[in-house]
Structure formats: C-alpha cells, structure tokens
Amino acid sequence: MLVIIALVVSGCAASSTRHYETFHDVQLRSILVVPPLNEVTDVQATTSVLATLPFFLAEKGYYVFPVNTVKTLLEFEGYYEPAEVHAAPPEQLANLFKADAVLYVTIHEWTSKYIVLATSTQVDFGYRLVAADGSLLWEKRSRAHYTPSNSSGGGLALMLNAIQAAVERASPTYIPLTRSVHSQALLGEGSGNRGIPPGPYHPGHEAYLTSEGLPTAR
C-alpha cells in the first residue's frame, strides 16, 4: 500500500501589493536582505529563511548582498537584534550598503503539530520590499503547510500513518516549505500573481519592460 505525501502551498492574494510605478522609477538592481523578524520560538526559522532567500531573488534578476556579511556589518553598526534592524529607517540601512532596496521578512508561523496519527507542518512569512528612499515597492504574505496523507484501512494502514506522522514530527519539512513560500511570493509560482518584476539580470527583463510600455535602455 502506498502512502501519498501531499504538499499544499497557499498564499494570501488579497495581502499582496506591488506599487508598479514606484518600482519602475527606482530601477532596482540590488537588494539588501536584513535578518528576519522572528515571531516564533524556533531559532532555526531565521537561519532557514536567510539561507534560502538569496537564490530566489537572484533567480528574479537582482544582486543580493551576502547575508552573513550583512549580519556582521549590522552588528558592527550596533544592530544586534532583528527588531532593532526592522525599526531602523530604511534609508539608513540602504545607505550603509549602497543598496537600492531593503527586503524585510517577518516569520509569523513555523510549527509542526501532532494530531492523532497525523503531523501538520506550517510556515507563514510576510515580505516587505522598501526602496532606499523609504517608499514601499512591494509586500506580500504567503504560507504553506504539509501533512502526510493518511492511508485508509486497518492495522497496516494505521501503522503506516503513525510512522509518517512520527517521521514528520521528528524532522519537519521546514526547508522545502520555506522554498515553496519564497517561490510563490517572489517568483509568483502557483499563486496567481507574477511576484516581483524581473530585475536587470533576468533574461526576461527587457521583454517585461516592453510589455509594460517602458523604455528598454536603462
């Protein structure tokens, strides 16, 4: 009997906002990713989000400042806690690195719950991209959850369900879920939106500008 594993990714389209005119005016090339604001107790959440974010921003065509270097330099400037970083003026943060924009991420949920022979793992992130002058460019909140599908039947099926739940509980699928949420939010995959516009290092950048009626010589 096969045990089917299903991954469900859901996003909040109503909470997604992209300020097209401002985004185009900024001519964004580089993004500073600051340490996420973690509203949960698991410190792994912060590390996992920081480790996976740069790939998706680079896929979208932007230069991303090395996150470990950013963390070190922020601490040198006296920003030791993510809450302090998020409260600081974005203009000041961007100026420290000469970045075109700052990306803030808030970790709202990072949990794995065991409920009667089933384990449900959930992540929920909020994103906010702010230009170096403090203007909001884009924001979105996305979430994903994973629950191993239960097999129907008698003793063997129940045993398989229990094994699947135990495996997920012991080692939750946080990293795959985190990547899925980044992909949905930033790349627009599977969410009914285009995510953030393709940057200057994306092969489709000029085609995007043409489709928006913007000059391609930047």
C-alpha positions as a printed Julia matrix, in Angstrom:
218×3 Matrix{Float64}:
  0.0    0.0     0.0
  1.43   3.37   -0.97
  1.45   6.34    1.32
  0.83   9.52   -0.63
  2.57  12.66    0.56
  0.92  15.95   -0.37
  2.36  19.43   -0.2
 -0.09  22.28   -0.04
  1.06  25.84   -0.6
 -1.38  28.67   -0.1
 -0.99  32.42   -0.39
 -2.95  35.49    0.54
 -3.56  37.21   -2.77
 -5.55  39.94   -1.04
 -2.5   40.91    1.02
 -0.19  41.17   -1.98
  0.64  44.69   -3.1
  3.03  45.87   -5.76
  3.48  49.56   -6.46
  4.28  49.35  -10.17
  5.09  53.0   -10.88
  7.38  53.34   -7.89
  9.06  50.02   -8.66
  9.79  51.12  -12.22
 11.04  54.56  -11.16
 13.56  53.07   -8.74
 15.19  50.94  -11.47
 16.06  48.41   -8.81
 19.31  46.47   -9.19
 20.47  45.48   -5.71
 18.56  44.23   -2.65
 19.66  44.19    0.97
 18.1   41.29    2.91
 18.09  42.1     6.63
 17.7   39.49    9.41
 14.07  38.31    9.6
 11.85  39.32   12.48
 11.07  36.01   14.15
  7.72  35.82   15.95
  8.18  32.13   16.83
 10.46  30.4    19.32
 12.45  28.2    16.93
 15.76  29.9    16.06
 16.12  27.55   13.07
 13.45  29.59   11.32
 15.67  32.66   10.98
 18.62  30.67    9.66
 16.49  28.76    7.16
 14.82  31.87    5.77
 18.14  33.7     5.36
 19.82  30.68    3.77
 17.13  30.2     1.12
 16.08  33.76    0.19
 19.07  34.87   -1.94
 18.55  32.11   -4.5
 15.04  33.28   -5.38
 15.99  36.95   -5.55
 18.91  36.08   -7.84
 16.55  33.94   -9.94
 14.42  37.04  -10.38
 17.42  39.02  -11.64
 18.72  41.05   -8.69
 22.04  41.33   -6.92
 21.72  40.27   -3.26
 24.25  41.33   -0.65
 25.76  38.28    1.14
 23.52  37.72    4.15
 26.3   36.68    6.53
 28.32  39.78    5.68
 25.22  41.92    6.13
 24.6   40.46    9.58
 28.21  41.08   10.65
 28.26  44.68    9.42
 24.9   45.45   11.0
 26.21  44.19   14.35
 29.3   46.37   13.88
 26.94  49.33   13.49
 25.13  48.38   16.7
 22.17  46.47   15.24
 22.29  43.21   17.2
 18.61  42.28   17.21
 16.3   41.89   14.18
 13.7   44.09   15.92
 16.24  46.93   16.02
 17.02  46.47   12.34
 13.35  46.47   11.35
 12.74  49.61   13.42
 15.64  51.5    11.85
 14.96  53.93    8.96
 15.26  52.0     5.68
 17.14  54.97    4.21
 19.86  54.48    6.82
 20.14  50.73    6.24
 20.25  51.09    2.46
 22.91  53.8     2.72
 25.19  51.53    4.77
 25.45  49.13    1.84
 24.56  51.47   -1.03
 21.62  49.19   -1.77
 18.69  50.14   -3.98
 16.15  48.5    -1.66
 15.75  46.62    1.61
 13.78  43.39    1.96
 12.17  42.76    5.35
 10.74  39.33    6.23
  8.59  38.51    9.25
  8.22  34.89   10.32
  4.64  34.61   11.58
  4.46  30.84   11.9
  6.9   27.93   11.95
  5.22  24.99   13.63
  4.78  21.24   13.45
  1.67  19.95   15.22
  0.89  16.33   16.05
 -2.82  15.46   15.97
 -3.94  11.82   16.3
 -1.66   9.87   13.93
 -1.01  12.94   11.8
  1.52  15.75   11.83
  0.93  19.09   10.13
  3.88  21.39    9.47
  3.18  25.04    8.66
  5.16  28.15    7.77
  3.85  31.69    7.28
  6.01  34.62    6.12
  5.36  38.29    5.47
  7.53  40.17    2.94
  8.06  43.91    2.53
 10.37  45.48   -0.05
 11.23  49.12    0.59
 13.25  51.44   -1.66
 16.32  53.29   -0.44
 14.23  56.45   -0.11
 11.74  54.7     2.2
  8.94  54.18   -0.32
  7.12  50.85   -0.34
  7.7   48.85   -3.52
  6.03  45.52   -2.82
  4.6   43.44    0.0
  3.06  40.02    0.34
  2.18  37.44    2.95
  2.39  33.76    1.99
  2.03  30.48    3.82
  2.39  26.76    3.19
  1.6   23.58    5.06
  2.45  19.93    4.69
  0.54  16.95    6.07
  1.36  13.36    5.04
 -1.77  11.85    3.53
 -3.38   9.16    5.69
 -3.9    5.69    4.27
 -7.33   4.22    4.74
 -7.79   0.72    6.06
 -6.99  -1.39    9.07
 -3.96  -2.18   11.14
 -1.25  -1.85    8.49
 -2.63   1.48    7.26
 -2.78   2.84   10.8
  0.79   1.75   11.38
  1.93   3.49    8.2
  0.08   6.64    9.22
  1.76   6.56   12.61
  5.2    6.11   11.0
  4.65   9.0     8.59
  3.44  11.25   11.41
  6.41  10.29   13.59
  8.91  10.96   10.8
  7.41  14.37   10.07
  7.29  15.2    13.77
 10.94  14.22   14.27
 12.18  16.03   11.18
  9.63  18.57    9.87
  9.83  19.57    6.2
 10.61  23.2     7.01
 13.19  23.81    4.29
 11.02  22.54    1.37
  8.1   24.57    2.71
 10.29  27.67    3.08
 11.48  27.33   -0.5
  7.9   26.88   -1.7
  6.75  30.05    0.05
  9.69  32.07   -1.33
  8.94  30.75   -4.8
  5.28  31.67   -4.54
  5.89  35.12   -3.13
  8.92  36.25   -5.15
  8.63  34.29   -8.38
  4.83  34.2    -8.41
  4.71  30.45   -8.97
  1.37  28.81   -8.27
 -0.15  31.87   -6.67
 -1.94  33.68   -9.49
  0.47  36.64   -9.46
  3.84  37.45  -11.0
  5.72  38.08   -7.77
  8.22  40.91   -8.06
  9.1   42.21  -11.54
 12.14  40.64  -13.22
 15.33  42.55  -12.46
 18.07  43.77  -14.81
 19.99  40.47  -14.57
 16.97  38.4   -15.61
 16.85  37.23  -19.26
 13.24  38.38  -19.48
 13.87  41.88  -18.15
 13.68  43.74  -21.46
 10.62  41.79  -22.55
  8.95  42.76  -19.28
  9.76  46.45  -19.78
  8.36  46.27  -23.31
  5.15  44.64  -22.04
  4.77  47.45  -19.51
  5.33  50.12  -22.16
  8.67  51.2   -20.62
 11.91  52.05  -22.44
 14.36  49.13  -22.58
 17.51  51.25  -22.47
 18.04  51.68  -18.74
